[in-house]
Coordinates of C-alpha atoms in Angstrom, one line a residue:
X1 CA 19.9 -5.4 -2.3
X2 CA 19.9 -5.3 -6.2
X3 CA 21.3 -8.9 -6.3
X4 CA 17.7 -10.1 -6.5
X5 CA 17.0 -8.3 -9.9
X6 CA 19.4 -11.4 -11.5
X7 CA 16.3 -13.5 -10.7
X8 CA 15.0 -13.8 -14.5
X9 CA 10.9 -14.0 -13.1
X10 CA 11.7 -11.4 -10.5
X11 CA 13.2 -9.0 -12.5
X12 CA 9.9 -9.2 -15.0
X13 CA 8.1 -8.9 -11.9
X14 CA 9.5 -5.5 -10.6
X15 CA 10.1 -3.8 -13.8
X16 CA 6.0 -4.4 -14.2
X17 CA 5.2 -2.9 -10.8
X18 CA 7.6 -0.4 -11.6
X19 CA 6.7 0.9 -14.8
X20 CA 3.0 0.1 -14.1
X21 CA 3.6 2.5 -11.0
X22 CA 4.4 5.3 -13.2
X23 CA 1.7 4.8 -15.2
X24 CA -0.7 5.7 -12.8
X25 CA 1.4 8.2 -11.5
X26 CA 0.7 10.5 -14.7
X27 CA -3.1 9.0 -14.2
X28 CA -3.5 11.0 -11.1
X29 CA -1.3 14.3 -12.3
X30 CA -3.9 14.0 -15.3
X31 CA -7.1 12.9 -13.3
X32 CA -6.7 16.2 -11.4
X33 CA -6.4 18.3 -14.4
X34 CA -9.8 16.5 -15.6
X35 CA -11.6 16.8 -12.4
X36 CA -11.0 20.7 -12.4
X37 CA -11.9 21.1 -16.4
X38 CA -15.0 19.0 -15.4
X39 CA -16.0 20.7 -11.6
X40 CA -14.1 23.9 -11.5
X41 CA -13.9 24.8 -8.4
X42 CA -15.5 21.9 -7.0
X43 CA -12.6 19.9 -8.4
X44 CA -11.5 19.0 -4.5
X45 CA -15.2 17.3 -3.7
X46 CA -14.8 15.1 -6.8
X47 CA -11.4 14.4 -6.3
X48 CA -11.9 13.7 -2.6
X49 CA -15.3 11.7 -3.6
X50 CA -12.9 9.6 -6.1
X51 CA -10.7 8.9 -3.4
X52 CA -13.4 7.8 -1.1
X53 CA -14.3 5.1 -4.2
X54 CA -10.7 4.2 -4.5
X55 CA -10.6 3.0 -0.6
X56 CA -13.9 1.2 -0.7
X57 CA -12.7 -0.6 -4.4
X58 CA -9.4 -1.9 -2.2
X59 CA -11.3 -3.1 1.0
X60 CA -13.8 -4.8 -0.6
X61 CA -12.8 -6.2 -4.1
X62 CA -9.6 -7.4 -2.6
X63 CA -11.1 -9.5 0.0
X64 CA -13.2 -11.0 -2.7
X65 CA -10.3 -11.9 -4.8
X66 CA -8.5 -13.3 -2.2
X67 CA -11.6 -16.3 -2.1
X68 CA -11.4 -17.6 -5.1
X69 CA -7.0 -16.0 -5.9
X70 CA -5.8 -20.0 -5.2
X71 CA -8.2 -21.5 -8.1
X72 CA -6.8 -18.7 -10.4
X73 CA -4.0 -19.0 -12.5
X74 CA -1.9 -15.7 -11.3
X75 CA -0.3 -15.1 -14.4
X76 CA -4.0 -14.8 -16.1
X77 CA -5.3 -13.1 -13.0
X78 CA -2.5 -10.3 -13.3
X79 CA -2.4 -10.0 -16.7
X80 CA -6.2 -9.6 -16.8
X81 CA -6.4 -6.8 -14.1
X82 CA -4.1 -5.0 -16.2
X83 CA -5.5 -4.9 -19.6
X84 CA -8.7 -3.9 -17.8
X85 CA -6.7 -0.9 -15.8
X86 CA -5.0 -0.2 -19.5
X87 CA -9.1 -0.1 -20.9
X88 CA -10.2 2.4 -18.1
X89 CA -7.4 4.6 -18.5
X90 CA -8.0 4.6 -22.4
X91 CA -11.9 5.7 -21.7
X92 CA -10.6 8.4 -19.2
X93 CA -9.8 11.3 -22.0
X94 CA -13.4 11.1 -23.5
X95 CA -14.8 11.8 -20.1
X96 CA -17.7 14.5 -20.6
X97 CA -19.5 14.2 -16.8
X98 CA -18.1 14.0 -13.2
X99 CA -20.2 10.5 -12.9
X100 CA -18.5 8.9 -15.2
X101 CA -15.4 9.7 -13.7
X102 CA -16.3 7.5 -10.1
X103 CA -17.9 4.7 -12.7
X104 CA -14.2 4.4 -14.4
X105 CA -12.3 5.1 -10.9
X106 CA -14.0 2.5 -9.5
X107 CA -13.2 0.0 -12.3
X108 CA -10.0 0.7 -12.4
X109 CA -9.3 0.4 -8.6
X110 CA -11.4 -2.5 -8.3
X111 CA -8.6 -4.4 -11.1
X112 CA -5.8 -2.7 -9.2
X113 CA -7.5 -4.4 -5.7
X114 CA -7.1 -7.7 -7.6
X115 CA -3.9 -7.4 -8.8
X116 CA -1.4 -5.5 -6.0
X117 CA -2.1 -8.8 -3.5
X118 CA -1.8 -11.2 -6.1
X119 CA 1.9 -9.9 -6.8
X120 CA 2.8 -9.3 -3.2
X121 CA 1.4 -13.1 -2.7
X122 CA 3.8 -14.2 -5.6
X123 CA 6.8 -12.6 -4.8
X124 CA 7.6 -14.9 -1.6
X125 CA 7.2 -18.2 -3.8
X126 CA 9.7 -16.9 -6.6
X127 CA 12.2 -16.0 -3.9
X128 CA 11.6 -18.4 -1.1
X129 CA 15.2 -17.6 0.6
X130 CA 14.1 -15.5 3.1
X131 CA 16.7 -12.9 3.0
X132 CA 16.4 -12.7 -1.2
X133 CA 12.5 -11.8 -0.1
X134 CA 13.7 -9.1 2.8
X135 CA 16.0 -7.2 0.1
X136 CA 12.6 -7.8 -2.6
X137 CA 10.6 -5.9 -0.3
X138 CA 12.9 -3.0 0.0
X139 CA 12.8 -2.9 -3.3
X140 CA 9.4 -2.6 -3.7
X141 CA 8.8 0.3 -1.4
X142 CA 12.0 2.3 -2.9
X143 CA 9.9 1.7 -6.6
X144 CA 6.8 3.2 -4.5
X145 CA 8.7 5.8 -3.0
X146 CA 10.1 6.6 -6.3
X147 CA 7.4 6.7 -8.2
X148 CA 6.0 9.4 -5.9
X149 CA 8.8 11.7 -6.7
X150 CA 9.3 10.8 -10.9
X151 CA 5.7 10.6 -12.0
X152 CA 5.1 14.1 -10.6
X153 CA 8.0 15.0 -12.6
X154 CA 7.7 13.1 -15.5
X155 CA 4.0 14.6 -15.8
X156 CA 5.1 18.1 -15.3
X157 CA 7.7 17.8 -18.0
X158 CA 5.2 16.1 -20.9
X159 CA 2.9 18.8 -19.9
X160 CA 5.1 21.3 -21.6
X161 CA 4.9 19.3 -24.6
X162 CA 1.1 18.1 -24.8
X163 CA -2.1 18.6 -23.3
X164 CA -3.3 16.4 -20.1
X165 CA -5.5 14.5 -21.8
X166 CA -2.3 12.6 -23.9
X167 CA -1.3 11.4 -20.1
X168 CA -3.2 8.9 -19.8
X169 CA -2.0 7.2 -23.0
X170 CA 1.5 7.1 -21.1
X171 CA -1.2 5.2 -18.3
X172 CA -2.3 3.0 -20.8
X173 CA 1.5 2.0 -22.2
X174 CA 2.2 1.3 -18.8
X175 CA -0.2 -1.2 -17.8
X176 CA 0.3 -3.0 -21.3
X177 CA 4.2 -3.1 -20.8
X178 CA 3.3 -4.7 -17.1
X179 CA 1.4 -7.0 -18.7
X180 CA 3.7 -7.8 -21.5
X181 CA 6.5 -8.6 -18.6
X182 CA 4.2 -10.9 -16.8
X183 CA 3.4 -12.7 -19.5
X184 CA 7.2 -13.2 -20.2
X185 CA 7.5 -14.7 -16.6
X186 CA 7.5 -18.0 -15.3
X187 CA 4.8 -17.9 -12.3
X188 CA 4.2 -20.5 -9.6
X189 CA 0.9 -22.3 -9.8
X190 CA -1.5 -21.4 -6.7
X191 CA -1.2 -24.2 -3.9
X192 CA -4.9 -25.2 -3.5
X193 CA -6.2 -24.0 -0.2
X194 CA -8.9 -27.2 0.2
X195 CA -11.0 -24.5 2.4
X196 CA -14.8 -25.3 2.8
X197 CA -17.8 -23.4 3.3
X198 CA -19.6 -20.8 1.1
X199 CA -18.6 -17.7 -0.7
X200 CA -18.6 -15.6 2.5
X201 CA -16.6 -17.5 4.4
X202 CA -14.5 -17.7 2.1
X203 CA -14.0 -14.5 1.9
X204 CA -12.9 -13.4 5.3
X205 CA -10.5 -16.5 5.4
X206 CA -7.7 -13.4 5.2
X207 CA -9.4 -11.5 7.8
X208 CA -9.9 -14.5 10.2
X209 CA -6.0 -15.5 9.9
X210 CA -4.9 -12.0 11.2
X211 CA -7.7 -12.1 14.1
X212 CA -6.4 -15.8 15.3
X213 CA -2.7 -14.9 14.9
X214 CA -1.0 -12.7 18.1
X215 CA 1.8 -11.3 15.5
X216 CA -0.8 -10.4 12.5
X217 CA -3.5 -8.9 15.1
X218 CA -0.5 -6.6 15.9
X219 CA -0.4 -5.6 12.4
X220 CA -3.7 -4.6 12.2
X221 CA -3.3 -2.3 14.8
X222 CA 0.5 -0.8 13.3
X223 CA -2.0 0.1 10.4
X224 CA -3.5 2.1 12.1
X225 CA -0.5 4.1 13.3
X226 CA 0.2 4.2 9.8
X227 CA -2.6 5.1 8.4
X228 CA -3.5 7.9 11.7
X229 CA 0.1 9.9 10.7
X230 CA 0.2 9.5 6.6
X231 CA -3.5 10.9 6.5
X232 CA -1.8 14.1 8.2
X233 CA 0.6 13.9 5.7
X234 CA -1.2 13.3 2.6
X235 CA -3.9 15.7 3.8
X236 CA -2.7 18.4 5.3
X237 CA 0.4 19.3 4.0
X238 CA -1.1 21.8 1.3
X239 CA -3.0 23.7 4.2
X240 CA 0.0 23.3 6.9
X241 CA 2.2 25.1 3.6
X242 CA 0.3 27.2 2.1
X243 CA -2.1 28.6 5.2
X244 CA 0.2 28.2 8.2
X245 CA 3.6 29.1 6.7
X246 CA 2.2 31.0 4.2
X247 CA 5.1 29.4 1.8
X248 CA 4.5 29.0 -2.2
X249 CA 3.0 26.1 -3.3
X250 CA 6.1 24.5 -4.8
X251 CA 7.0 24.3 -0.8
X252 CA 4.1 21.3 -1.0
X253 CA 6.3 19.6 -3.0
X254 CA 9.2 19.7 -1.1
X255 CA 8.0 19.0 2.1
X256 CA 5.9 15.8 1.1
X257 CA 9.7 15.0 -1.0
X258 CA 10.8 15.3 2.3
X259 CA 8.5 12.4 3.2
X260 CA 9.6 9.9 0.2
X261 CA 13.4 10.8 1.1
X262 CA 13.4 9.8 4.6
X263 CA 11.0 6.4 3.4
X264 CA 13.3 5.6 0.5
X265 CA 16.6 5.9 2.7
X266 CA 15.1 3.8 5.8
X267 CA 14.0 1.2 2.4
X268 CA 17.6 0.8 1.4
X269 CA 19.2 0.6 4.9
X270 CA 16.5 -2.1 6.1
X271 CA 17.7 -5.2 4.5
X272 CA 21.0 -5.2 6.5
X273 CA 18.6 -4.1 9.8
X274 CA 16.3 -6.9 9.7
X275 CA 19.5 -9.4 9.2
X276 CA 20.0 -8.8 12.7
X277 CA 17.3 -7.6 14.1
X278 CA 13.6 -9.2 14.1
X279 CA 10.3 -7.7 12.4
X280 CA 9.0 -7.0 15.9
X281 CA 12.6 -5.0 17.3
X282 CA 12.1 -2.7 13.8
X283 CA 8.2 -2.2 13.5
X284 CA 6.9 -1.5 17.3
X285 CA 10.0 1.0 17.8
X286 CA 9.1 2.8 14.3
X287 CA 5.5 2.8 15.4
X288 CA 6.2 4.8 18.6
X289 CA 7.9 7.5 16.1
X290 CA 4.9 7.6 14.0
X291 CA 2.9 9.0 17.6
X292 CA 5.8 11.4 18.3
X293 CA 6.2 13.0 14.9
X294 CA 2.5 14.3 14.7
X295 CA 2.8 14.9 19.0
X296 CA 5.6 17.4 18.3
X297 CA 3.3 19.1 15.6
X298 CA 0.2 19.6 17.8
X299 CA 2.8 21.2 20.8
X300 CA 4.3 23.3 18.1
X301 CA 0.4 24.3 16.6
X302 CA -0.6 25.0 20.3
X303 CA 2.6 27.2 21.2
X304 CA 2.7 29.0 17.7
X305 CA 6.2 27.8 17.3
X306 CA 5.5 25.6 13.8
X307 CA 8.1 26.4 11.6
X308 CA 8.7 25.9 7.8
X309 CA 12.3 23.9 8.9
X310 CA 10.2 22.0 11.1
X311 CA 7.6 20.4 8.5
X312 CA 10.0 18.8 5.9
X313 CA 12.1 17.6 9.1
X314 CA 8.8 16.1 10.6
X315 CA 7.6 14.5 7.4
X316 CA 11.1 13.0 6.7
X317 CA 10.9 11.3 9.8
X318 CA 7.3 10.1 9.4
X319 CA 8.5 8.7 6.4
X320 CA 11.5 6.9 7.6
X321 CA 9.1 5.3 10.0
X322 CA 6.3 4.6 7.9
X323 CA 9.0 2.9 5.4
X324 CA 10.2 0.7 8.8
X325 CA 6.4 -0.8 9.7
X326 CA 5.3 -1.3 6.4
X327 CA 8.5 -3.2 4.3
X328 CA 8.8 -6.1 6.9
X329 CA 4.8 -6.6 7.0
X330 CA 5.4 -8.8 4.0
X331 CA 8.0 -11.1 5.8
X332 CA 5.7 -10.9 8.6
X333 CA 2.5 -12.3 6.9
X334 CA 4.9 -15.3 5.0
X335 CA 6.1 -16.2 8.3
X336 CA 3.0 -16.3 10.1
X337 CA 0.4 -18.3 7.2
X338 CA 0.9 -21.6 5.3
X339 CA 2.0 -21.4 1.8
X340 CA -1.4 -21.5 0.2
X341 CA -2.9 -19.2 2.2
X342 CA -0.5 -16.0 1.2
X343 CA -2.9 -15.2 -1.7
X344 CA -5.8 -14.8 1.4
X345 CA -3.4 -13.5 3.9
X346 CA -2.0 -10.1 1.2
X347 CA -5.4 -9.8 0.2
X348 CA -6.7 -9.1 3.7
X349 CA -3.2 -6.8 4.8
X350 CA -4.7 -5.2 1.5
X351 CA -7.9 -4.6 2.6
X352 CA -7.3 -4.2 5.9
X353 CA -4.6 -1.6 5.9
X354 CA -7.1 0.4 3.5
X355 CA -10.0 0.7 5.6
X356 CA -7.7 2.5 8.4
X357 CA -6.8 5.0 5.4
X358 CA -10.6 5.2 4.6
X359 CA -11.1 6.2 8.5
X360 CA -8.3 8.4 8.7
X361 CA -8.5 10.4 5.1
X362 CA -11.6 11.9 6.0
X363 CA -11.4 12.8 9.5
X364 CA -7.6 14.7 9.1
X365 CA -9.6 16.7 6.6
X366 CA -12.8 17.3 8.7
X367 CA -11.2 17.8 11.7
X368 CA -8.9 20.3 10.0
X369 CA -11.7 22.1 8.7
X370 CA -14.4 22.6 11.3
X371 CA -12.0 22.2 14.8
X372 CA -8.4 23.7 13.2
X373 CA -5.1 21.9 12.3
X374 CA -4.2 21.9 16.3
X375 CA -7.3 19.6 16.9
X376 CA -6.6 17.0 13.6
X377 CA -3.3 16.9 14.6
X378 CA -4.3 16.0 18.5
X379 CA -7.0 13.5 17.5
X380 CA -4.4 11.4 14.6
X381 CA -1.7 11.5 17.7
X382 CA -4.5 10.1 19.7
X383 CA -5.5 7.4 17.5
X384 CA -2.0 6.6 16.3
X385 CA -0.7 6.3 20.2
X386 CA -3.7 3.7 21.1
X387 CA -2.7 1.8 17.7
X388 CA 0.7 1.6 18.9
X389 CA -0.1 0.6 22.1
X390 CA -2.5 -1.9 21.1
X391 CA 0.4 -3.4 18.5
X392 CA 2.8 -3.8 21.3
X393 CA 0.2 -5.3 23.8
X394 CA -1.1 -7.7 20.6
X395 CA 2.3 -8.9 19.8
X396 CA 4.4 -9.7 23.3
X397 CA 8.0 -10.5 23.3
X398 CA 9.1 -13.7 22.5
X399 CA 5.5 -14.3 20.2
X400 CA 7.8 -14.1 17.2
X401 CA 11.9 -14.3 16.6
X402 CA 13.7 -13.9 13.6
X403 CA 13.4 -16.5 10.9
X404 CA 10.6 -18.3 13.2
X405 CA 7.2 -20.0 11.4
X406 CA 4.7 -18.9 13.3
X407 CA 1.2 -21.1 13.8
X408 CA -2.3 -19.8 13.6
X409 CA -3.6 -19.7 17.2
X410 CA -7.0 -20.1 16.6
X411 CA -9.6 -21.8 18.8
X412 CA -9.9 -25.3 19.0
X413 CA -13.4 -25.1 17.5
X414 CA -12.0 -23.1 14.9
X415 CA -9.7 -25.1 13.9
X416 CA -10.2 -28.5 11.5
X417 CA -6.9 -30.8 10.5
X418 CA -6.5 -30.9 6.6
X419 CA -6.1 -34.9 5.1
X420 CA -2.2 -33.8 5.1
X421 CA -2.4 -33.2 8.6
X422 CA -1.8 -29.7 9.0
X423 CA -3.6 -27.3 11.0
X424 CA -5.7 -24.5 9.6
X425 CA -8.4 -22.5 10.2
X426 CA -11.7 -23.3 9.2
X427 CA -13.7 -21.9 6.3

C-alpha cells in the first residue's frame, strides 16, 4: 500500500491532508472547550447548531465549486482554501459571542467544502494506474481514521501544558504546512469541461451525472446506509455509555476507538480485496452489515440484553463496513465520469453524501430523545435497510465489472455530442 508515498506530488499531497487533518482535529477538541466557556450548559445546542452549519457549508458550497473547479487552477484553489481555513482558525481564540462562533464555522467549512473535492478530484490524475489509486484511497481513510484517534490524544496531552485557546494555533500551523506542501507539488491542469448553460446548471452537472448513471445512483443510496448507522454512532454513543451501561465516560472513548479500529483494519486489507474482487462484490455486501449492526442493537434494546462487550463489538463492525462502502466510492466515481468531469463528479459525492448526514444527525438525536434509544435505533435500521435495498436494486449485476469505464446513461434528450465526439451530458 505505502508504495505510492514514493510518488514525489503524492506524497506532498497526503502529508497535507494528513497534517491538515490533525489540525482540525485539535480545532474541534478546542471548539468544544470554547462553546462551553461561551454557553455553559447550553454548550450541546451550540455545538449541535455548529454542526448543523458545517453540513449545510458542505452541501451547498461544494456543489458550487464544483461549477466553475475545471477553470480554476487547483494548486491556487487548494492553497487558497487553506490560508482562508488557517485565517478562521486564527480569529477563533478572540471569540467573545456564540454568533460569532457559526459566522467563523461557516467560513471555515465553506473553504474546507472547496477544498476536500478538489483533492479527491486530483488524486486519480496524479496516479492514473488504477491499482496505485485503490492503495491511495486506503490510504486516505487510514489518515482519516487516524486522525480520529491522535488528534483527541494529541489535544489531551497539550492540554496539560497550555490552555485551549493555544489549540487552535496548532490549527492554524496545520493548514499553513498543507499549504506549504501543495505549493511544493506539481498539479495537473483542470481538463476543460466545455459545458454550456448558466450558473445553475452548472452547478448540478455533479448531481445530474450520478442521477443518469445506474452504478453512481447506487451510491447515492449506499450514503445513505452510511450515513443512517454512523449518525447512531456519532450520536449516541455518549448516551448508549454513559445512560444505558452506566460506564465512565472514558468508556466513550473506547467504544467509538472501537469504531476507527475495525475502519482502519478493513482500510489496510482492501487494496488486496478489490484486486480481485469488484467495487460492487465489496460495497453492496458491506452495506447489508451496516443494516444488521444497528438491527442487532434495537433486538438487544427491546430484550434488555445490551451489553457493554456488545457496543465496542458492534461499533467495530460498523466501522469495518463503513471503511468497505466508502474507500472504493472514489474508484467508483473515476470509472464511471470522463476525465474532466471528476472535479463535478467529487464535488457532488461531497455534497451528496453530506446531506444524508444532515438528515440523519438530527433525527438519531431527536428520536433518542423524545421516543428512546430503542425507537432511533429501529427507525436508522429502517432507513439504512431501504438504502441498501435501493443500492442493490440501482446497481444490478453485470452494470459494472472490475477495471470497466462505465458511460453516462442519460437520456437521449439529455445528452449533446462534444466537437471531440464524446458523449456527455448536457449543461
Amino acid at each position: 500500500m505505502f508504495t505510492v508515498l514514493r510518488d514525489r506530488t503524492y506524497r506532498h499531497l497526503f502529508a497535507a491532508q494528513a497534517i491538515a487533518l490533525v489540525g482540525t482535529g485539535l480545532a474541534t477538541v478546542a471548539l468544544s472547550l470554547l462553546a462551553y466557556d461561551l454557553a455553559g450548559a447550553d454548550a450541546s445546542a451550540v455545538l449541535g447548531t455548529a454542526l448543523a452549519i458545517k453540513m449545510v457549508a458542505y452541501v451547498v458550497i461544494s456543489q458550487a465549486v464544483g461549477a466553475v473547479a475545471d477553470r480554476i487552477p487547483r494548486r491556487a484553489l487548494m492553497v487558497t482554501t487553506d490560508l482562508v481555513r488557517g485565517g478562521v482558525a486564527l480569529a477563533l481564540p478572540f471569540v467573545t459571542e456564540v454568533w460569532q462562533i457559526y459566522v467563523l464555522i461557516f467560513l471555515l467549512q465553506s473553504a474546507s467544502a472547496a477544498f476536500t473535492p478538489t483533492f479527491q478530484a486530483t488524486i486519480p490524475e496524479v496516479l492514473p494506474a488504477e491499482r496505485d489509486y485503490t492503495r491511495a484511497l486506503s490510504l486516505s481513510r487510514l489518515a482519516y481514521d487516524l486522525e480520529s484517534l491522535f488528534s483527541p490524544a494529541l489535544a489531551a496531552a497539550l492540554l496539560t501544558l497550555i490552555s485551549y485557546n493555544l489549540l487552535f494555533f496548532g490549527t492554524v500551523a496545520g493548514f499553513l504546512a498543507s499549504a506549504a506542501l501543495v505549493v511544493s507539488a506539481v498539479l495537473p491542469k483542470p481538463s476543460p469541461a466545455g459545458r454550456s448553460g448558466g450558473p445553475l446548471a452548472k452547478a448540478t452537472y455533479g448531481a445530474r451525472l450520478f442521477g443518469a448513471t445506474p452504478a453512481l445512483r447506487a451510491l447515492l443510496a449506499l450514503n445513505v446506509a452510511v450515513a443512517a448507522a454512523g449518525a447512531m454512532v456519532v450520536v449516541n454513543t455518549v448516551v448508549l455509555v454513559r445512560e444505558h451501561l452506566g460506564r465512565a465516560a472514558g468508556d466513550v472513548s473506547l467504544a467509538l476507538g472501537a469504531f476507527g479500529a475495525g475502519s482502519m483494519v478493513v482500510a489496510l486489507l482492501l487494496p488486496r480485496v478489490l484486486d480481485r474482487f469488484s467495487a460492487r462484490a465489496v460495497m453492496l455486501p458491506a452495506a447489508g452489515v451496516l443494516v444488521a449492526v444497528p438491527a442487532v442493537l434495537t433486538a438487544a434494546l427491546a430484550a434488555g440484553a445490551f451489553s457493554w462487550p456488545m457496543l465496542p463489538a458492534a461499533w467495530a463492525v460498523a466501522g469495518a463496513a463503513t471503511s468497505a462502502v466508502l474507500t472504493p466510492s472514489g474508484n467508483l466515481i473515476r470509472r464511471s465520469v470522463a476525465p474532466a468531469d471528476l472535479p463535478a463528479a467529487f464535488a457532488a459525492q461531497f455534497s451528496l453524501s453530506h446531506a444524508a448526514w444532515l438528515l440523519t444527525y438530527p433525527l438519531a438525536g431527536w428520536l433518542a430523545s423524545g421516543a428512546g434509544m430503542t425507537a432511533a435505533a429501529g427507525a436508522l435500521t429502517a432507513i439504512g435497510l431501504l438504502a441498501a435495498v435501493a443500492a442493490r436494486v440501482l446497481w444490478p449485476a453485470g452494470s459494472s465489472g472490475h477495471g470497466e469505464v462505465l458511460a453516462v446513461q442519460a437520456p437521449v434528450e439529455t445528452m449533446k455530442r462534444d466537437a471531440d465526439g464524446e458523449h456527455r451530458l448536457a449543461a
